[in-house]
DNA sequence: TTTCTGCTGACAAACCGCTGACAGCGGCCA
DNA sequence: TGGCCGCTGTCAGCGGTTTGTCAGCAGAAA
């Protein structure tokens, strides 16, 4: 199992690297964005641990370039604490998980194991429910197999509901995940997005559970 | 579902509280150890979220006093990151789970749900009694396997009775759990809800124990 | 019987979610 | 630079639903 550790702080990088090695993985360190991009594009890794604040090229940019180039290895993002916009962007850009700094090395290892296990299984980048499906890598939404133009905010909303399909998601939870908690939004904004989405996806994809929240049908992921 | 949030940092406390409320729980905040101890000892909570570093009385001391007094509600401890010894002590003192700060609110909610389910003795999100069953993920109620339209308040009522099936629940307890203690409601409001529920679920699901309260049959688990 | 407790149907107010319109904002292109 | 266009939050109004209240009733308890 080869793991690429992208981290410019040498101490942290070697700490992570040592822990990975101790668990039997083969870690490889990249200290800046360009090196990371080059390694990730030319070599084969089972997982990438990616810090966002990097010299030469930002972590998110690296990730996006990998994804547009078709690289599909799971990516675990390290973010500064409270940097919500970064996280949301990271997920949009195709990250599979994120972890806030500072973190326990044990926790990092647990997530690494989880991601690798998931990737080994059938972690498809496509999630479906009834007539609609989303491709989380390409950030596309298909209705009955045909592509539908969708805005970023709308995409995040469907994606979140699909990731949690079969469960009622409260408006508060949705707002927090769409915007981050720093910015207080009217619940009506959410309703407006839902209305617009329903016009594009069909009226019955997103169900309303009055008094509880929204739900997309399907067996939980 | 009433949840006691013990946290002296007002921002964090209100953040947790808001998230809990958004998920349909009734949170109550205690800002120091003494208040926490008093509330936990005199009132009935389904769960306690307990920060350890508190003014006036330490969180662990509070927990120990509750346990020696025979209080058995599940307790989720919040610890500073890296404070491993505290965690171990917490578990020895009778905590059911712990979460390291800083944490994702989403992760806290997941653990809260898990603890409440576990406390009620259900591994699965479905609770049954006779012909009826509820799906706590979808907020649905089935009678003989077919879905029945149900209002939020009605759902909360059945859910509570089912979580405590086999036990007589007093009107006072029910009102407290449905509305929270800030808002005083007529007992008749409760009876009205029960009437409406019986029409939907069948007359004999919710039994009346005259002078004591209501009950749903079933093994207490 | 009398009294008390709980049940029930009717009703109106409050609430909740939906939607169309509009405006501000930012990106893009000529 | 100026204008156009798409995205998104806000607003106001609309239904339908939910729910507390009330008044009367039924059955159990005493």
XYZ file of C-alpha atoms (C1' of nucleotides) in Angstrom:
502
model
C 0.000 0.000 0.000
C 1.670 3.176 -1.186
C 0.644 6.434 0.393
C 1.626 9.913 -0.726
C 2.004 12.396 2.119
C 1.843 15.993 0.912
C 2.940 18.291 3.708
C 5.437 21.136 3.708
C 6.151 21.128 7.442
C 9.013 18.609 7.739
C 8.258 17.623 11.318
C 4.628 16.827 10.657
C 5.474 15.096 7.410
C 7.991 12.796 8.996
C 5.696 12.115 11.944
C 2.910 11.006 9.652
C 5.327 9.100 7.517
C 6.741 7.239 10.499
C 3.314 6.286 11.768
C 2.283 5.015 8.348
C 5.456 3.016 8.011
C 4.883 1.535 11.448
C 1.512 0.300 10.245
C 3.030 -1.365 7.234
C 2.342 1.194 4.536
C 4.907 2.608 2.142
C 4.809 6.372 2.578
C 6.305 8.890 0.186
C 6.650 12.549 1.090
C 6.046 15.526 -1.187
C 6.990 18.884 0.282
C 5.341 21.283 -2.148
C 2.447 21.451 -4.566
C 4.389 20.952 -7.755
C 6.197 17.896 -6.492
C 2.915 16.513 -5.214
C 1.192 17.061 -8.521
C 4.018 15.456 -10.430
C 4.245 12.406 -8.168
C 0.508 11.895 -7.991
C 0.231 12.125 -11.743
C 3.098 9.878 -12.708
C 3.073 7.289 -9.966
C 0.440 5.061 -8.542
C -0.702 5.593 -4.963
C -3.417 3.886 -2.972
C -4.056 6.999 -0.953
C -2.995 10.626 -0.652
C -2.810 12.590 2.562
C -2.991 16.177 1.374
C -2.292 19.329 3.314
C -3.915 22.368 1.762
C -1.486 25.154 2.571
C 1.445 24.371 0.289
C 4.265 26.246 -1.409
C 4.232 26.633 -5.197
C 0.797 25.202 -5.804
C -2.184 25.128 -3.481
C -3.441 21.752 -2.330
C -6.874 22.261 -3.778
C -5.411 23.141 -7.143
C -3.345 19.973 -7.046
C -6.382 17.922 -6.236
C -8.435 19.470 -8.996
C -5.721 18.839 -11.546
C -5.499 15.218 -10.498
C -9.214 14.774 -10.787
C -9.514 16.414 -14.173
C -6.639 14.225 -15.313
C -8.694 11.231 -14.263
C -6.743 10.191 -11.204
C -9.094 8.551 -8.777
C -7.114 7.551 -5.715
C -8.778 8.460 -2.430
C -7.606 11.739 -0.945
C -7.675 12.693 2.708
C -7.424 16.437 3.199
C -5.806 18.104 6.187
C -7.313 21.495 6.915
C -6.694 24.182 9.462
C -9.252 24.211 12.194
C -12.435 26.072 11.423
C -11.569 26.594 7.785
C -15.005 25.633 6.612
C -14.947 27.078 3.126
C -11.813 25.090 2.419
C -13.487 21.909 3.525
C -16.526 22.465 1.420
C -14.355 23.291 -1.545
C -12.228 20.277 -0.845
C -15.190 17.994 -0.942
C -16.423 19.627 -4.087
C -13.011 19.165 -5.604
C -13.181 15.434 -5.015
C -11.693 14.801 -1.601
C -12.926 11.693 0.150
C -12.444 12.771 3.731
C -10.944 15.573 5.734
C -9.323 15.963 9.098
C -8.858 19.143 11.093
C -5.459 20.137 12.393
C -4.248 19.608 14.995
C -5.153 15.959 15.092
C -4.263 12.796 16.954
C -2.056 10.570 14.883
C -4.298 7.683 15.938
C -7.227 9.398 14.368
C -5.380 9.964 11.147
C -4.459 6.317 11.022
C -8.026 5.283 11.630
C -9.215 7.382 8.718
C -6.453 6.109 6.500
C -7.507 2.550 7.248
C -11.137 3.399 6.644
C -10.436 5.043 3.307
C -8.288 2.208 2.098
C -10.872 -0.307 3.155
C -13.537 1.647 1.377
C -11.469 1.940 -1.760
C -10.741 -1.775 -1.683
C -14.429 -2.469 -1.590
C -16.800 -1.054 -4.108
C -16.368 2.648 -3.517
C -17.892 3.907 -6.669
C -17.794 7.617 -7.330
C -21.360 7.332 -8.537
C -24.327 7.448 -6.208
C -27.803 6.710 -7.439
C -31.328 7.007 -6.255
C -34.206 6.199 -8.541
C -33.933 8.073 -11.838
C -31.085 10.318 -10.748
C -27.423 9.683 -10.193
C -24.436 11.869 -9.404
C -20.829 11.429 -10.352
C -18.870 12.810 -7.445
C -15.673 12.979 -9.429
C -17.036 14.978 -12.302
C -19.645 16.736 -10.204
C -22.339 15.874 -12.645
C -25.949 15.036 -12.172
C -27.815 12.704 -14.482
C -31.553 12.308 -14.705
C -32.549 9.145 -16.512
C -29.024 8.973 -17.841
C -28.906 12.424 -19.383
C -26.796 15.208 -18.027
C -28.527 18.118 -16.322
C -27.029 21.571 -15.858
C -26.782 22.312 -12.188
C -25.267 25.091 -10.103
C -22.560 24.490 -7.486
C -24.866 25.127 -4.575
C -27.505 22.865 -6.006
C -24.923 20.178 -6.552
C -23.777 20.316 -2.964
C -27.324 19.952 -1.793
C -28.154 16.873 -3.868
C -24.785 15.386 -3.141
C -25.277 15.715 0.577
C -28.728 14.239 0.467
C -27.534 11.377 -1.695
C -24.604 10.683 0.599
C -27.182 10.352 3.344
C -29.977 8.806 1.362
C -32.597 6.954 3.313
C -32.241 9.377 6.181
C -34.130 12.546 6.946
C -31.739 15.474 7.009
C -32.788 18.487 9.049
C -32.672 21.984 7.552
C -30.141 23.005 10.187
C -27.775 20.226 9.226
C -28.170 21.053 5.558
C -27.523 24.744 6.046
C -24.453 23.995 8.091
C -23.070 21.753 5.404
C -23.932 24.024 2.532
C -22.628 27.245 3.983
C -20.604 26.558 7.095
C -21.703 27.831 10.435
C -20.056 31.233 10.318
C -22.674 32.651 8.031
C -26.240 32.612 9.217
C -28.672 32.046 6.414
C -32.384 32.163 6.280
C -34.055 28.795 6.121
C -35.945 30.173 3.181
C -32.770 30.277 1.134
C -32.623 26.536 1.492
C -36.211 26.162 0.418
C -35.521 28.267 -2.638
C -32.672 25.977 -3.637
C -34.867 22.944 -3.132
C -37.529 24.447 -5.339
C -35.025 25.106 -8.099
C -33.610 21.616 -7.770
C -37.006 20.013 -8.016
C -37.610 21.731 -11.292
C -34.465 20.169 -12.667
C -34.554 16.741 -11.069
C -38.257 16.087 -10.914
C -40.658 16.878 -8.136
C -40.456 13.638 -6.215
C -36.740 13.073 -5.868
C -36.350 15.254 -2.811
C -39.071 14.415 -0.364
C -40.228 16.755 2.371
C -40.838 15.370 5.825
C -42.776 18.230 7.257
C -41.354 19.307 10.569
C -38.235 17.176 10.156
C -36.383 17.955 6.981
C -35.649 16.548 3.547
C -34.878 13.087 2.330
C -33.841 11.228 -0.768
C -35.044 7.664 -0.886
C -32.703 4.726 -0.998
C -30.716 2.300 1.058
C -28.188 4.119 3.202
C -24.650 4.189 1.839
C -35.622 13.527 23.977
C -34.094 15.856 26.526
C -30.361 16.381 26.458
C -28.277 18.181 29.046
C -25.361 20.085 27.567
C -22.715 20.850 30.177
C -20.273 23.358 28.742
C -18.963 26.595 30.168
C -17.958 28.160 26.877
C -21.142 29.951 25.788
C -20.364 29.832 22.074
C -19.730 26.119 22.021
C -22.689 25.457 24.268
C -25.092 27.335 22.061
C -23.637 25.756 18.942
C -24.211 22.269 20.290
C -27.584 23.272 21.591
C -28.662 24.618 18.232
C -27.559 21.488 16.414
C -29.405 19.289 18.882
C -32.524 21.374 18.595
C -32.300 21.173 14.830
C -32.368 17.402 15.121
C -35.484 17.475 17.229
C -33.982 17.125 20.672
C -34.699 19.417 23.602
C -31.357 20.665 24.810
C -30.768 22.303 28.184
C -27.520 24.076 28.965
C -25.622 23.989 32.237
C -22.691 26.366 32.434
C -20.860 25.075 35.504
C -20.349 21.908 37.489
C -22.734 22.678 40.297
C -25.602 23.576 38.016
C -24.897 20.456 35.992
C -24.899 18.244 39.026
C -28.118 19.742 40.337
C -29.941 19.490 37.020
C -28.762 15.972 36.322
C -29.785 14.890 39.769
C -33.205 16.488 39.914
C -34.397 16.287 36.325
C -34.683 13.512 33.848
C -32.461 13.563 30.770
C -32.058 11.052 28.008
C -28.433 11.975 27.482
C -25.750 14.254 28.866
C -23.019 15.892 26.819
C -20.378 16.684 29.399
C -17.357 18.917 29.062
C -14.692 18.104 31.618
C -13.089 21.474 32.312
C -15.770 23.277 34.273
C -15.988 26.046 36.866
C -17.015 25.196 40.422
C -16.972 21.430 40.070
C -14.961 19.282 37.699
C -16.854 17.302 35.089
C -15.502 13.987 36.273
C -16.580 14.736 39.836
C -20.060 15.553 38.588
C -20.219 12.309 36.693
C -19.054 10.270 39.662
C -21.613 11.838 41.935
C -24.374 11.101 39.475
C -23.326 7.498 39.192
C -23.031 6.937 42.923
C -26.467 8.509 43.255
C -27.740 5.877 40.859
C -28.345 8.064 37.816
C -27.886 5.985 34.727
C -28.420 8.227 31.728
C -25.784 7.864 29.021
C -22.986 10.426 29.204
C -20.882 11.598 26.295
C -17.685 13.270 27.454
C -15.922 16.069 25.592
C -12.197 16.116 26.198
C -9.413 18.345 25.073
C -7.432 16.769 22.303
C -4.579 14.666 23.495
C -5.884 14.426 27.033
C -5.846 10.665 26.988
C -5.550 10.103 30.715
C -8.754 12.054 31.174
C -10.520 9.793 28.761
C -9.509 6.689 30.574
C -10.621 8.191 33.847
C -13.874 9.242 32.273
C -14.630 5.752 31.166
C -13.779 4.438 34.596
C -16.115 7.009 36.081
C -18.992 5.736 33.967
C -18.934 7.662 30.719
C -20.396 5.893 27.713
C -18.429 7.603 24.985
C -16.016 10.448 24.494
C -15.206 12.888 21.762
C -12.069 14.970 21.357
C -12.250 18.716 20.944
C -12.296 20.274 18.500
C -14.863 18.143 16.781
C -17.208 18.284 13.852
C -20.730 18.972 14.990
C -21.815 16.252 12.625
C -19.679 13.738 14.452
C -21.134 14.796 17.763
C -24.626 14.300 16.397
C -23.785 10.859 15.119
C -22.544 9.813 18.534
C -25.550 11.314 20.246
C -27.834 9.309 18.000
C -25.811 6.175 18.576
C -25.863 6.566 22.339
C -29.563 7.211 22.490
C -30.222 4.196 20.334
C -27.895 2.088 22.388
C -29.443 3.307 25.622
C -32.827 2.259 24.387
C -31.316 -1.075 23.478
C -31.654 -0.925 19.738
C -28.854 -1.606 17.351
C -31.139 -0.950 14.426
C -32.959 2.262 13.654
C -36.252 0.395 13.658
C -38.313 -0.140 16.790
C -41.347 -2.380 16.811
C -44.227 -3.182 19.026
C -46.991 -5.460 17.837
C -48.351 -4.307 14.484
C -46.530 -0.996 14.448
C -42.917 -0.070 13.868
C -41.042 3.183 13.473
C -38.011 3.944 11.371
C -36.014 6.546 13.246
C -33.899 7.382 10.217
C -36.784 8.101 7.930
C -39.100 9.363 10.659
C -41.729 6.977 9.442
C -44.370 4.911 11.117
C -45.614 1.639 9.686
C -48.777 -0.153 10.683
C -48.807 -3.759 9.529
C -46.010 -2.885 7.179
C -47.725 -0.008 5.416
C -46.704 3.574 5.812
C -48.946 5.927 7.734
C -48.887 9.718 7.423
C -48.009 11.213 10.755
C -47.289 14.698 12.052
C -44.047 15.681 13.780
C -45.599 15.932 17.207
C -47.356 12.630 16.809
C -44.149 11.032 15.692
C -42.266 12.305 18.695
C -44.918 10.900 20.951
C -44.929 7.387 19.516
C -41.187 7.408 19.294
C -40.866 8.250 22.942
C -43.330 5.625 24.023
C -41.642 3.040 21.864
C -38.234 3.943 23.223
C -39.696 3.227 26.635
C -42.036 0.441 25.729
C -43.165 -1.818 28.496
C -43.077 1.067 30.923
C -45.836 3.426 31.974
C -44.950 6.979 31.045
C -46.629 9.735 33.006
C -48.323 12.659 31.269
C -45.917 15.024 32.966
C -42.910 13.193 31.604
C -44.434 13.068 28.156
C -45.243 16.754 28.100
C -41.797 17.591 29.293
C -40.240 15.479 26.591
C -42.486 16.687 23.817
C -42.326 20.382 24.504
C -39.457 21.069 26.866
C -40.072 22.591 30.235
C -40.087 26.232 29.197
C -43.519 26.073 27.686
C -46.351 24.952 29.921
C -49.038 23.056 28.056
C -52.424 21.830 29.038
C -52.613 18.119 29.714
C -55.535 18.084 27.359
C -53.271 18.936 24.457
C -51.533 15.647 25.074
C -54.799 13.758 25.173
C -55.776 15.300 21.877
C -52.571 14.058 20.299
C -53.135 10.597 21.701
C -56.619 10.537 20.244
C -55.326 11.487 16.809
C -52.624 8.881 17.059
C -55.024 6.138 17.995
C -57.049 6.835 14.899
C -53.986 6.298 12.780
C -52.290 3.467 14.625
C -55.240 1.534 15.948
C -57.009 1.953 19.247
C -55.052 -0.537 21.296
C -51.476 0.391 20.556
C -51.296 3.142 23.147
C -52.816 1.881 26.359
C -54.076 4.140 29.111
C -53.187 3.347 32.693
C -55.752 5.450 34.419
C -54.165 7.727 36.980
C -50.612 6.892 35.868
C -50.062 7.548 32.211
C -49.667 5.834 28.868
C -47.886 2.725 27.780
C -46.939 0.805 24.670
C -46.624 -2.922 25.178
C -43.366 -4.715 24.663
C -40.281 -6.020 26.333
C -38.314 -3.172 27.901
C -35.156 -4.663 26.361
C -75.401 8.408 42.427
C -71.746 11.594 42.287
C -67.316 12.747 41.033
C -63.351 12.500 38.589
C -60.473 11.286 34.799
C -59.745 10.793 30.282
C -61.762 10.877 25.285
C -63.326 13.172 21.246
C -65.130 16.206 17.489
C -65.076 20.963 15.983
C -62.707 25.028 15.119
C -59.516 28.707 14.472
C -54.994 30.432 14.831
C -50.333 29.567 14.108
C -47.030 27.434 11.570
C -44.524 25.525 7.819
C -43.024 24.960 3.444
C -43.537 26.392 -1.554
C -43.086 29.534 -5.161
C -42.651 33.554 -8.345
C -40.479 37.916 -8.601
C -36.729 40.706 -7.952
C -32.224 42.525 -6.969
C -27.361 42.306 -5.892
C -23.181 40.259 -7.103
C -19.567 38.438 -9.652
C -17.737 36.386 -13.757
C -17.215 36.626 -18.642
C -16.806 38.498 -23.108
C -16.833 41.973 -26.590
C -14.824 49.350 -19.574
C -19.516 48.316 -20.083
C -23.008 45.253 -20.626
C -24.812 40.632 -20.264
C -25.792 36.492 -17.877
C -26.103 33.086 -14.402
C -26.287 32.277 -9.466
C -28.330 32.942 -5.180
C -30.489 35.355 -1.150
C -34.542 37.923 0.178
C -39.251 39.052 0.216
C -44.067 38.524 0.241
C -47.990 35.969 -0.458
C -50.353 31.464 -0.839
C -52.163 27.178 0.681
C -52.339 23.294 3.309
C -51.242 21.186 7.746
C -50.768 21.021 12.470
C -52.104 21.689 16.928
C -53.970 23.897 21.185
C -58.330 24.966 23.044
C -62.901 24.327 24.209
C -67.056 22.051 25.343
C -69.452 18.161 25.908
C -69.436 13.164 26.715
C -68.416 8.452 28.530
C -66.844 5.391 31.620
C -64.371 4.260 35.880
C -63.897 5.057 40.767
C -65.769 6.042 45.226
